[in-house]
Amino acid sequence: MGSSLEYKVEPAFSHIPAADWAGLKSRLEAARDETLADVDLLTSGGAIPKTKQPLDSGFIMLPANLLDEQEAKGESSLLGQMKLAATNMKDSVDRFVVLGIGGSYMGMRALFEALCHPYHNELPRAERGDVPRLYFSGNNIDNDVTSGLLEVLTSASDYSQLANRWGMTVISKSGGTLETAVAFRLFREALEKCYGADSKEATNLVVPVTGETGKLRDLSNATGYPAIFPIPDGVGGRFSVFTAVGLFPAAVMGIDIDALLQGAADLTERFRTAPIGENPVLDYTGVCHLLEKNKGLTTRILSTWGGRLEAFGLWYDQLLAESIGKEEKGALPLTVVNTRDLHSRGQQHQEGVRDKLITNVIVETPSTSPLVVPKVAADRDQDQLNRLDGKALPELLDAAIKGTNKAYLEVERPTADLVFPKLDAYTLGQALQMFMLATVVEGRLIGINPYGQPGVEAYKQNMGEILYGK
Ligand code: PA5
């Protein structure tokens, strides 16, 4: 269907003795087998052993299953219903708000920043592909930022005009997350003020995405929102980008969700069948694991080149940190954006503590025509850029990547490359699925349950006690 993501282990691999790699192979394969066996365990309907709970392996076959269901049932499939609701939303509003936090927010932000126009919200609607502007909220409790967005949304006088109309999706698997729930109340009240409490818009322009049970599900059923999408049991928050959590808002924004899912499904197949050495999930996990265990590289830098993959990196930071940061184990993930951060973190990565593995994330071909650095008359060449001889920005970025990797190589700082042939829905679908699978395989490899996030409960409980006094 499209081009494949490639993980290039050199030169990081030269830091790994052959015996270490050979010794890891059977354990890596066992971790893959366990990851895949967990899919059957979840769907078998049998009891899940205590040591495996929670078990959220439902994300693994989800992309392929959704596409198969769509093939069989067309418009009545879940994807068909999501696309219909997305079309209704996009045709009805010019501003679309996504309320959610953590796994219920970061995947969509990654999709938006990577796949939509970098200045999407600034463009006139016709140049935005006839889709609304996008805003995120409910991912913090910041008074000023929340007020600012409400002000933008509610300042119009005529809500019959498409340019002034707005709607939202509220996303929470548990349905009880305070940040999102409070935002939903505030934005519901604002919506009712704009359209009238009994208006059709007060329900039609809200699409809840939530688990089968919980406070948000109860509220949604009681209110009678016409479209409510499920987050299935067995798919955890940070593994839910290929449920309605990511797919519904992505469809509203005109992102090709079939291509995303196809990328993820193809990557899963590669994970299932390709041998070590040709398997990006196993190769990436093996390199990270051995360099952490044997060389003390406990900081994993995801070094994204260019500006569109920062949110993808932040999504991965959350995925790795919440999944593996348990029982006093787990590497520290850190996303950087280069060349920007060469001017803020480059010094430390070149000469600081030797605890870092750098994975470059490189897009080979830009989606737009190369911007050539203009040549000027010799008497205006004080900046001496005529030396560039009409080179274009992709060539400069390539030189920066090569120059930085060479500098790291010279001081024996390990790097590896994750290469996107181009940045589109198909390759991003592969990358998202690759990192979700790699995170689970790593967990199984080191005996940590990658699913669940028990540690996050502590702050929630304390906050509840402070607020409600119990
Ligand atoms: O990965 C996770 O499960 C978390 O990051 C959740 O996504 C986050 O806490 C939000 O939870 P919820 O969707 O229940 O509101």
PDB file of N, CA and C in Angstrom, residues 144-175:
ATOM      1  N   ASP A 144      -6.321  30.202  33.187  1.00  0.00           N
ATOM      2  CA  ASP A 144      -6.137  31.182  32.110  1.00  0.00           C
ATOM      3  C   ASP A 144      -6.296  30.544  30.732  1.00  0.00           C
ATOM      4  N   VAL A 145      -5.705  29.359  30.581  1.00  0.00           N
ATOM      5  CA  VAL A 145      -5.767  28.709  29.263  1.00  0.00           C
ATOM      6  C   VAL A 145      -7.209  28.290  28.963  1.00  0.00           C
ATOM      7  N   THR A 146      -7.889  27.759  29.973  1.00  0.00           N
ATOM      8  CA  THR A 146      -9.283  27.329  29.763  1.00  0.00           C
ATOM      9  C   THR A 146     -10.170  28.533  29.478  1.00  0.00           C
ATOM     10  N   SER A 147      -9.991  29.592  30.260  1.00  0.00           N
ATOM     11  CA  SER A 147     -10.782  30.828  30.033  1.00  0.00           C
ATOM     12  C   SER A 147     -10.534  31.350  28.632  1.00  0.00           C
ATOM     13  N   GLY A 148      -9.274  31.307  28.206  1.00  0.00           N
ATOM     14  CA  GLY A 148      -8.920  31.832  26.886  1.00  0.00           C
ATOM     15  C   GLY A 148      -9.673  31.120  25.784  1.00  0.00           C
ATOM     16  N   LEU A 149      -9.742  29.798  25.884  1.00  0.00           N
ATOM     17  CA  LEU A 149     -10.438  29.052  24.825  1.00  0.00           C
ATOM     18  C   LEU A 149     -11.944  29.315  24.893  1.00  0.00           C
ATOM     19  N   LEU A 150     -12.485  29.320  26.105  1.00  0.00           N
ATOM     20  CA  LEU A 150     -13.934  29.589  26.229  1.00  0.00           C
ATOM     21  C   LEU A 150     -14.271  30.959  25.652  1.00  0.00           C
ATOM     22  N   GLU A 151     -13.392  31.913  25.884  1.00  0.00           N
ATOM     23  CA  GLU A 151     -13.606  33.268  25.358  1.00  0.00           C
ATOM     24  C   GLU A 151     -13.646  33.242  23.823  1.00  0.00           C
ATOM     25  N   VAL A 152     -12.693  32.516  23.237  1.00  0.00           N
ATOM     26  CA  VAL A 152     -12.656  32.417  21.766  1.00  0.00           C
ATOM     27  C   VAL A 152     -13.949  31.794  21.242  1.00  0.00           C
ATOM     28  N   LEU A 153     -14.424  30.759  21.946  1.00  0.00           N
ATOM     29  CA  LEU A 153     -15.580  30.008  21.436  1.00  0.00           C
ATOM     30  C   LEU A 153     -16.902  30.738  21.627  1.00  0.00           C
ATOM     31  N   THR A 154     -16.981  31.564  22.672  1.00  0.00           N
ATOM     32  CA  THR A 154     -18.299  32.107  23.040  1.00  0.00           C
ATOM     33  C   THR A 154     -18.447  33.600  22.713  1.00  0.00           C
ATOM     34  N   SER A 155     -17.503  34.162  21.989  1.00  0.00           N
ATOM     35  CA  SER A 155     -17.570  35.617  21.806  1.00  0.00           C
ATOM     36  C   SER A 155     -18.430  36.049  20.611  1.00  0.00           C
ATOM     37  N   ALA A 156     -18.939  35.103  19.836  1.00  0.00           N
ATOM     38  CA  ALA A 156     -19.728  35.490  18.647  1.00  0.00           C
ATOM     39  C   ALA A 156     -21.153  35.871  19.056  1.00  0.00           C
ATOM     40  N   SER A 157     -21.848  36.564  18.146  1.00  0.00           N
ATOM     41  CA  SER A 157     -23.227  36.907  18.473  1.00  0.00           C
ATOM     42  C   SER A 157     -24.222  36.051  17.676  1.00  0.00           C
ATOM     43  N   ASP A 158     -23.753  35.452  16.581  1.00  0.00           N
ATOM     44  CA  ASP A 158     -24.696  34.705  15.742  1.00  0.00           C
ATOM     45  C   ASP A 158     -24.158  33.288  15.498  1.00  0.00           C
ATOM     46  N   TYR A 159     -24.754  32.330  16.182  1.00  0.00           N
ATOM     47  CA  TYR A 159     -24.268  30.952  16.062  1.00  0.00           C
ATOM     48  C   TYR A 159     -24.956  30.169  14.937  1.00  0.00           C
ATOM     49  N   SER A 160     -25.686  30.918  14.076  1.00  0.00           N
ATOM     50  CA  SER A 160     -26.197  30.223  12.889  1.00  0.00           C
ATOM     51  C   SER A 160     -25.135  30.245  11.781  1.00  0.00           C
ATOM     52  N   GLN A 161     -24.142  31.118  11.924  1.00  0.00           N
ATOM     53  CA  GLN A 161     -23.065  31.216  10.927  1.00  0.00           C
ATOM     54  C   GLN A 161     -22.036  30.110  11.150  1.00  0.00           C
ATOM     55  N   LEU A 162     -21.724  29.351  10.104  1.00  0.00           N
ATOM     56  CA  LEU A 162     -20.749  28.253  10.239  1.00  0.00           C
ATOM     57  C   LEU A 162     -19.431  28.727  10.856  1.00  0.00           C
ATOM     58  N   ALA A 163     -19.004  29.933  10.469  1.00  0.00           N
ATOM     59  CA  ALA A 163     -17.709  30.437  10.957  1.00  0.00           C
ATOM     60  C   ALA A 163     -17.678  30.559  12.479  1.00  0.00           C
ATOM     61  N   ASN A 164     -18.844  30.688  13.118  1.00  0.00           N
ATOM     62  CA  ASN A 164     -18.882  30.858  14.576  1.00  0.00           C
ATOM     63  C   ASN A 164     -19.223  29.563  15.324  1.00  0.00           C
ATOM     64  N   ARG A 165     -19.624  28.566  14.590  1.00  0.00           N
ATOM     65  CA  ARG A 165     -20.162  27.374  15.263  1.00  0.00           C
ATOM     66  C   ARG A 165     -19.017  26.478  15.753  1.00  0.00           C
ATOM     67  N   TRP A 166     -19.256  25.866  16.899  1.00  0.00           N
ATOM     68  CA  TRP A 166     -18.248  24.947  17.447  1.00  0.00           C
ATOM     69  C   TRP A 166     -18.920  23.737  18.087  1.00  0.00           C
ATOM     70  N   GLY A 167     -18.143  22.682  18.192  1.00  0.00           N
ATOM     71  CA  GLY A 167     -18.626  21.455  18.830  1.00  0.00           C
ATOM     72  C   GLY A 167     -17.458  20.768  19.498  1.00  0.00           C
ATOM     73  N   MET A 168     -17.733  19.623  20.108  1.00  0.00           N
ATOM     74  CA  MET A 168     -16.627  18.975  20.840  1.00  0.00           C
ATOM     75  C   MET A 168     -16.797  17.470  20.932  1.00  0.00           C
ATOM     76  N   THR A 169     -15.670  16.818  21.210  1.00  0.00           N
ATOM     77  CA  THR A 169     -15.708  15.430  21.638  1.00  0.00           C
ATOM     78  C   THR A 169     -15.112  15.400  23.038  1.00  0.00           C
ATOM     79  N   VAL A 170     -15.694  14.564  23.910  1.00  0.00           N
ATOM     80  CA  VAL A 170     -15.131  14.415  25.258  1.00  0.00           C
ATOM     81  C   VAL A 170     -14.691  12.966  25.378  1.00  0.00           C
ATOM     82  N   ILE A 171     -13.429  12.785  25.753  1.00  0.00           N
ATOM     83  CA  ILE A 171     -12.835  11.448  25.702  1.00  0.00           C
ATOM     84  C   ILE A 171     -12.299  11.067  27.083  1.00  0.00           C
ATOM     85  N   SER A 172     -12.844  10.004  27.631  1.00  0.00           N
ATOM     86  CA  SER A 172     -12.314   9.495  28.894  1.00  0.00           C
ATOM     87  C   SER A 172     -12.728   8.043  29.026  1.00  0.00           C
ATOM     88  N   LYS A 173     -11.751   7.157  29.098  1.00  0.00           N
ATOM     89  CA  LYS A 173     -12.104   5.743  29.186  1.00  0.00           C
ATOM     90  C   LYS A 173     -12.791   5.434  30.514  1.00  0.00           C
ATOM     91  N   SER A 174     -12.184   5.876  31.596  1.00  0.00           N
ATOM     92  CA  SER A 174     -12.788   5.600  32.918  1.00  0.00           C
ATOM     93  C   SER A 174     -14.058   6.419  33.093  1.00  0.00           C
ATOM     94  N   GLY A 175     -14.081   7.563  32.458  1.00  0.00           N
ATOM     95  CA  GLY A 175     -15.244   8.455  32.596  1.00  0.00           C
ATOM     96  C   GLY A 175     -15.228   9.237  33.893  1.00  0.00           C
TER      97      GLY A 175
END
